[in-house]
Amino acid sequence: GEDVEQSLFLSVREGDSSVINCTYTDSSSTYLYWYKQEPGAGLQLLTYIFSNMDMKQDQRLTVLLNKKDKHLSLRIADTQTGDSAIYFCAETLNTGGFKTIFGAGTRLFVKA
Amino acid sequence: AAGVIQSPRHLIKEKRETATLKCYPIPRHDTVYWYQQGPGQDPQFLISFYEKMQSDKGSIPDRFSAQQFSDYHSELNMSSLELGDSALYFCASSLFRAGEIDEQFFGPGTRLTVL
């Protein structure tokens, strides 16, 4: 089946690291993504990882992929108040077409 | 840089009316996706088009139809609107390149309110 699951809320203090976790069920995933959505705004692609990689680092963002456990995480170092948003985990499935499945989103609260 | 354009940005309709949402992809992008995001919900994939042909279909109701035109813009037609159709409708576009990431660029969304 096609399912992406995330915890719904995360609260951290400014300057700490945030770790947002995601699990997925479909082993035919090709790419896995993290999107950021600020209130009332559209979706912004933050970073992505190909399914045969296990780690990717991009400035303050680190993505870890455990393909065996179908677990994806996003670590944000030195979290700032501007990082407060909803973070969606998503996967693109190899269905022969183009289909992306989103998780429910994790709302990150950053306390000053 | 040009982004994905959606129109209208806001739309108010009554039950049983019809609505047409438009999406203009980033120039040279050949793939368009439609998503529906209900209040407090994650985006749900509706349908996608590649080179004017439907490439995949998600949870799109039979009351909805969509197409991609020769200039690559896409329209989502919604008939017999129901209260539950009230949502933010996102369009995204991408450029298909074999073996590379399908990076979707999202438009600002059309907020549809059905009264």
Short mmCIF file of C-alpha atoms in Angstrom, two decimals:
data_model
loop_
_atom_site.label_atom_id
_atom_site.label_comp_id
_atom_site.label_asym_id
_atom_site.label_seq_id
_atom_site.Cartn_x
_atom_site.Cartn_y
_atom_site.Cartn_z
CA GLY A 1 0.00 0.00 0.00
CA GLU A 2 0.91 3.63 -0.28
CA ASP A 3 1.20 5.39 3.06
CA VAL A 4 3.49 8.03 4.53
CA GLU A 5 3.33 8.67 8.27
CA GLN A 6 4.73 11.49 10.38
CA SER A 7 4.33 12.70 13.93
CA LEU A 8 2.04 15.73 13.99
CA PHE A 9 3.87 18.14 16.29
CA LEU A 10 7.39 19.01 17.37
CA SER A 11 8.44 21.82 19.69
CA VAL A 12 12.05 22.94 20.11
CA ARG A 13 13.94 25.92 21.52
CA GLU A 14 15.70 28.35 19.23
CA GLY A 15 19.27 27.20 18.61
CA ASP A 16 18.53 23.52 19.27
CA SER A 17 18.41 20.84 16.58
CA SER A 18 15.06 19.60 15.30
CA VAL A 19 14.57 16.05 14.06
CA ILE A 20 11.42 15.27 12.10
CA ASN A 21 10.73 11.62 11.35
CA CYS A 22 8.75 9.91 8.61
CA THR A 23 7.99 6.32 7.68
CA TYR A 24 6.72 5.07 4.36
CA THR A 25 5.39 1.75 3.20
CA ASP A 26 5.91 1.50 -0.53
CA SER A 27 9.24 -0.05 -1.49
CA SER A 28 8.95 1.27 -5.04
CA SER A 29 9.78 4.81 -3.89
CA THR A 30 12.30 6.47 -6.16
CA TYR A 31 12.77 9.85 -4.53
CA LEU A 32 11.88 11.06 -1.05
CA TYR A 33 11.37 14.72 -0.30
CA TRP A 34 10.92 17.20 2.48
CA TYR A 35 8.64 20.14 1.79
CA LYS A 36 8.05 23.18 3.99
CA GLN A 37 4.73 25.01 4.16
CA GLU A 38 4.35 28.29 6.01
CA PRO A 39 0.88 29.47 7.06
CA GLY A 40 -1.25 30.42 4.09
CA ALA A 41 1.57 29.71 1.65
CA GLY A 42 2.38 27.07 -0.91
CA LEU A 43 4.77 24.17 -0.67
CA GLN A 44 8.50 24.79 -0.84
CA LEU A 45 10.85 21.94 -1.67
CA LEU A 46 13.56 21.89 1.00
CA THR A 47 15.59 18.88 0.06
CA TYR A 48 15.33 15.41 -1.42
CA ILE A 49 17.15 12.12 -1.42
CA PHE A 50 17.30 9.37 -3.98
CA SER A 51 16.20 6.00 -2.63
CA ASN A 52 19.65 4.40 -3.07
CA MET A 53 21.35 7.04 -0.87
CA ASP A 54 21.46 6.93 2.91
CA MET A 55 22.43 10.48 3.79
CA LYS A 56 22.41 13.92 2.30
CA GLN A 57 23.57 17.17 3.90
CA ASP A 58 22.65 20.62 2.67
CA GLN A 59 23.76 23.49 4.92
CA ARG A 60 21.64 23.22 8.12
CA LEU A 61 19.64 20.30 6.76
CA THR A 62 20.61 16.63 7.05
CA VAL A 63 18.45 13.89 5.57
CA LEU A 64 18.92 10.30 6.74
CA LEU A 65 17.31 7.38 4.93
CA ASN A 66 17.08 3.87 6.34
CA LYS A 67 15.72 1.95 3.39
CA LYS A 68 15.49 -1.34 5.27
CA ASP A 69 13.20 0.21 7.89
CA LYS A 70 11.59 2.61 5.36
CA HIS A 71 12.43 5.50 7.69
CA LEU A 72 13.34 9.02 6.64
CA SER A 73 14.40 11.85 8.92
CA LEU A 74 15.12 15.55 8.54
CA ARG A 75 17.47 17.21 10.97
CA ILE A 76 17.55 21.00 11.14
CA ALA A 77 20.61 22.31 12.94
CA ASP A 78 20.49 25.59 14.90
CA THR A 79 16.73 25.88 14.50
CA GLN A 80 15.47 29.44 14.12
CA THR A 81 12.04 30.97 14.70
CA GLY A 82 11.76 31.34 10.93
CA ASP A 83 11.84 27.56 10.67
CA SER A 84 8.40 27.38 12.30
CA ALA A 85 6.18 25.77 9.67
CA ILE A 86 4.64 22.46 8.65
CA TYR A 87 7.10 19.97 7.20
CA PHE A 88 5.77 17.36 4.79
CA CYS A 89 7.55 14.16 3.96
CA ALA A 90 6.71 12.91 0.46
CA GLU A 91 7.66 10.07 -1.83
CA THR A 92 7.48 9.64 -5.57
CA LEU A 93 6.34 6.19 -6.57
CA ASN A 94 7.50 4.27 -9.60
CA THR A 95 4.06 3.58 -11.00
CA GLY A 96 5.00 4.13 -14.61
CA GLY A 97 3.45 7.56 -14.21
CA PHE A 98 4.07 10.52 -11.93
CA LYS A 99 2.57 10.27 -8.48
CA THR A 100 3.72 11.82 -5.23
CA ILE A 101 2.28 10.80 -1.86
CA PHE A 102 2.49 13.20 1.08
CA GLY A 103 2.53 12.53 4.81
CA ALA A 104 0.17 14.42 7.12
CA GLY A 105 2.84 16.99 7.95
CA THR A 106 4.71 17.77 11.15
CA ARG A 107 4.04 21.18 12.66
CA LEU A 108 7.31 22.55 14.04
CA PHE A 109 7.07 25.16 16.81
CA VAL A 110 10.26 27.05 17.60
CA LYS A 111 10.31 28.82 20.95
CA ALA A 112 12.51 31.88 21.34
CA ALA B 1 12.31 33.69 -12.37
CA ALA B 2 8.88 32.66 -13.60
CA GLY B 3 6.86 30.52 -11.22
CA VAL B 4 3.73 28.44 -11.49
CA ILE B 5 0.69 30.67 -11.90
CA GLN B 6 -2.73 29.66 -10.69
CA SER B 7 -5.96 31.50 -11.24
CA PRO B 8 -8.10 32.53 -9.64
CA ARG B 9 -6.41 32.79 -6.24
CA HIS B 10 -9.72 32.74 -4.42
CA LEU B 11 -13.08 31.41 -5.55
CA ILE B 12 -16.41 31.26 -3.79
CA LYS B 13 -19.14 29.03 -5.19
CA GLU B 14 -22.41 27.60 -4.02
CA LYS B 15 -23.32 23.93 -3.75
CA ARG B 16 -24.06 22.23 -7.04
CA GLU B 17 -22.29 24.95 -9.04
CA THR B 18 -19.26 24.34 -11.26
CA ALA B 19 -15.76 25.76 -10.99
CA THR B 20 -12.75 25.85 -13.28
CA LEU B 21 -9.26 26.28 -11.89
CA LYS B 22 -6.37 27.17 -14.15
CA CYS B 23 -2.69 26.42 -13.88
CA TYR B 24 0.13 27.84 -15.97
CA PRO B 25 3.34 25.84 -15.48
CA ILE B 26 6.83 27.21 -15.46
CA PRO B 27 7.93 27.76 -19.09
CA ARG B 28 9.36 24.58 -20.65
CA HIS B 29 7.91 22.35 -17.95
CA ASP B 30 6.02 19.45 -19.49
CA THR B 31 4.36 17.86 -16.45
CA VAL B 32 1.54 19.25 -14.35
CA TYR B 33 0.11 17.91 -11.11
CA TRP B 34 -3.01 18.81 -9.16
CA TYR B 35 -3.32 18.44 -5.39
CA GLN B 36 -6.17 19.13 -2.98
CA GLN B 37 -5.38 20.24 0.57
CA GLY B 38 -8.33 20.35 2.97
CA PRO B 39 -8.17 22.44 6.18
CA GLY B 40 -5.47 21.00 8.42
CA GLN B 41 -4.83 18.16 5.96
CA ASP B 42 -1.88 17.09 3.88
CA PRO B 43 -1.99 17.62 0.12
CA GLN B 44 -3.76 14.78 -1.66
CA PHE B 45 -2.68 13.96 -5.17
CA LEU B 46 -5.52 14.27 -7.66
CA ILE B 47 -4.13 13.83 -11.16
CA SER B 48 -1.08 14.53 -13.31
CA PHE B 49 -0.38 15.12 -16.98
CA TYR B 50 2.76 14.64 -19.03
CA GLU B 51 2.94 16.04 -22.53
CA LYS B 52 -0.82 16.64 -22.56
CA MET B 53 -1.62 13.04 -21.66
CA GLN B 54 -2.89 11.92 -18.27
CA SER B 55 0.03 10.18 -16.58
CA ASP B 56 -1.39 9.22 -13.21
CA LYS B 57 -4.58 9.47 -11.24
CA GLY B 58 -5.11 9.72 -7.52
CA SER B 59 -8.15 10.43 -5.40
CA ILE B 60 -9.93 12.61 -7.92
CA PRO B 61 -13.75 12.41 -7.68
CA ASP B 62 -15.69 11.52 -10.82
CA ARG B 63 -17.26 14.99 -10.64
CA PHE B 64 -13.86 16.47 -11.41
CA SER B 65 -12.06 16.38 -14.72
CA ALA B 66 -8.83 17.92 -15.91
CA GLN B 67 -6.81 18.32 -19.03
CA GLN B 68 -3.53 19.76 -20.23
CA PHE B 69 -3.60 21.92 -23.33
CA SER B 70 -1.17 22.34 -26.21
CA ASP B 71 0.48 25.30 -24.44
CA TYR B 72 0.94 23.01 -21.38
CA HIS B 73 -1.43 24.95 -19.18
CA SER B 74 -3.93 22.81 -17.32
CA GLU B 75 -7.50 23.25 -16.15
CA LEU B 76 -9.30 21.43 -13.36
CA ASN B 77 -13.05 21.37 -13.87
CA MET B 78 -15.22 20.69 -10.86
CA SER B 79 -18.94 20.10 -11.18
CA SER B 80 -21.80 19.58 -8.72
CA LEU B 81 -19.71 21.19 -6.02
CA GLU B 82 -20.13 19.94 -2.48
CA LEU B 83 -19.27 21.59 0.83
CA GLY B 84 -16.44 19.09 1.26
CA ASP B 85 -14.76 20.39 -1.90
CA SER B 86 -13.75 23.53 0.01
CA ALA B 87 -9.97 23.34 0.05
CA LEU B 88 -6.75 24.78 -1.24
CA TYR B 89 -5.99 23.41 -4.70
CA PHE B 90 -2.35 23.35 -5.64
CA CYS B 91 -0.91 22.95 -9.06
CA ALA B 92 2.72 21.95 -9.50
CA SER B 93 4.87 21.61 -12.57
CA SER B 94 8.10 19.85 -13.39
CA LEU B 95 10.36 19.06 -16.31
CA PHE B 96 10.72 15.36 -16.95
CA ARG B 97 14.34 14.26 -17.26
CA ALA B 98 14.95 10.53 -17.28
CA GLY B 99 16.91 9.37 -14.24
CA GLU B 100 16.72 12.73 -12.46
CA ILE B 101 14.69 14.05 -9.60
CA ASP B 102 11.13 14.95 -10.32
CA GLU B 103 11.35 18.33 -8.62
CA GLN B 104 7.90 19.77 -8.50
CA PHE B 105 7.47 23.51 -8.23
CA PHE B 106 4.23 24.46 -6.57
CA GLY B 107 1.96 27.35 -7.38
CA PRO B 108 0.43 29.55 -4.66
CA GLY B 109 -2.83 27.62 -4.74
CA THR B 110 -6.46 28.47 -5.39
CA ARG B 111 -8.60 28.64 -2.29
CA LEU B 112 -12.06 27.32 -3.14
CA THR B 113 -14.89 27.94 -0.71
CA VAL B 114 -18.18 26.19 -1.32
CA LEU B 115 -21.15 27.70 0.53
#
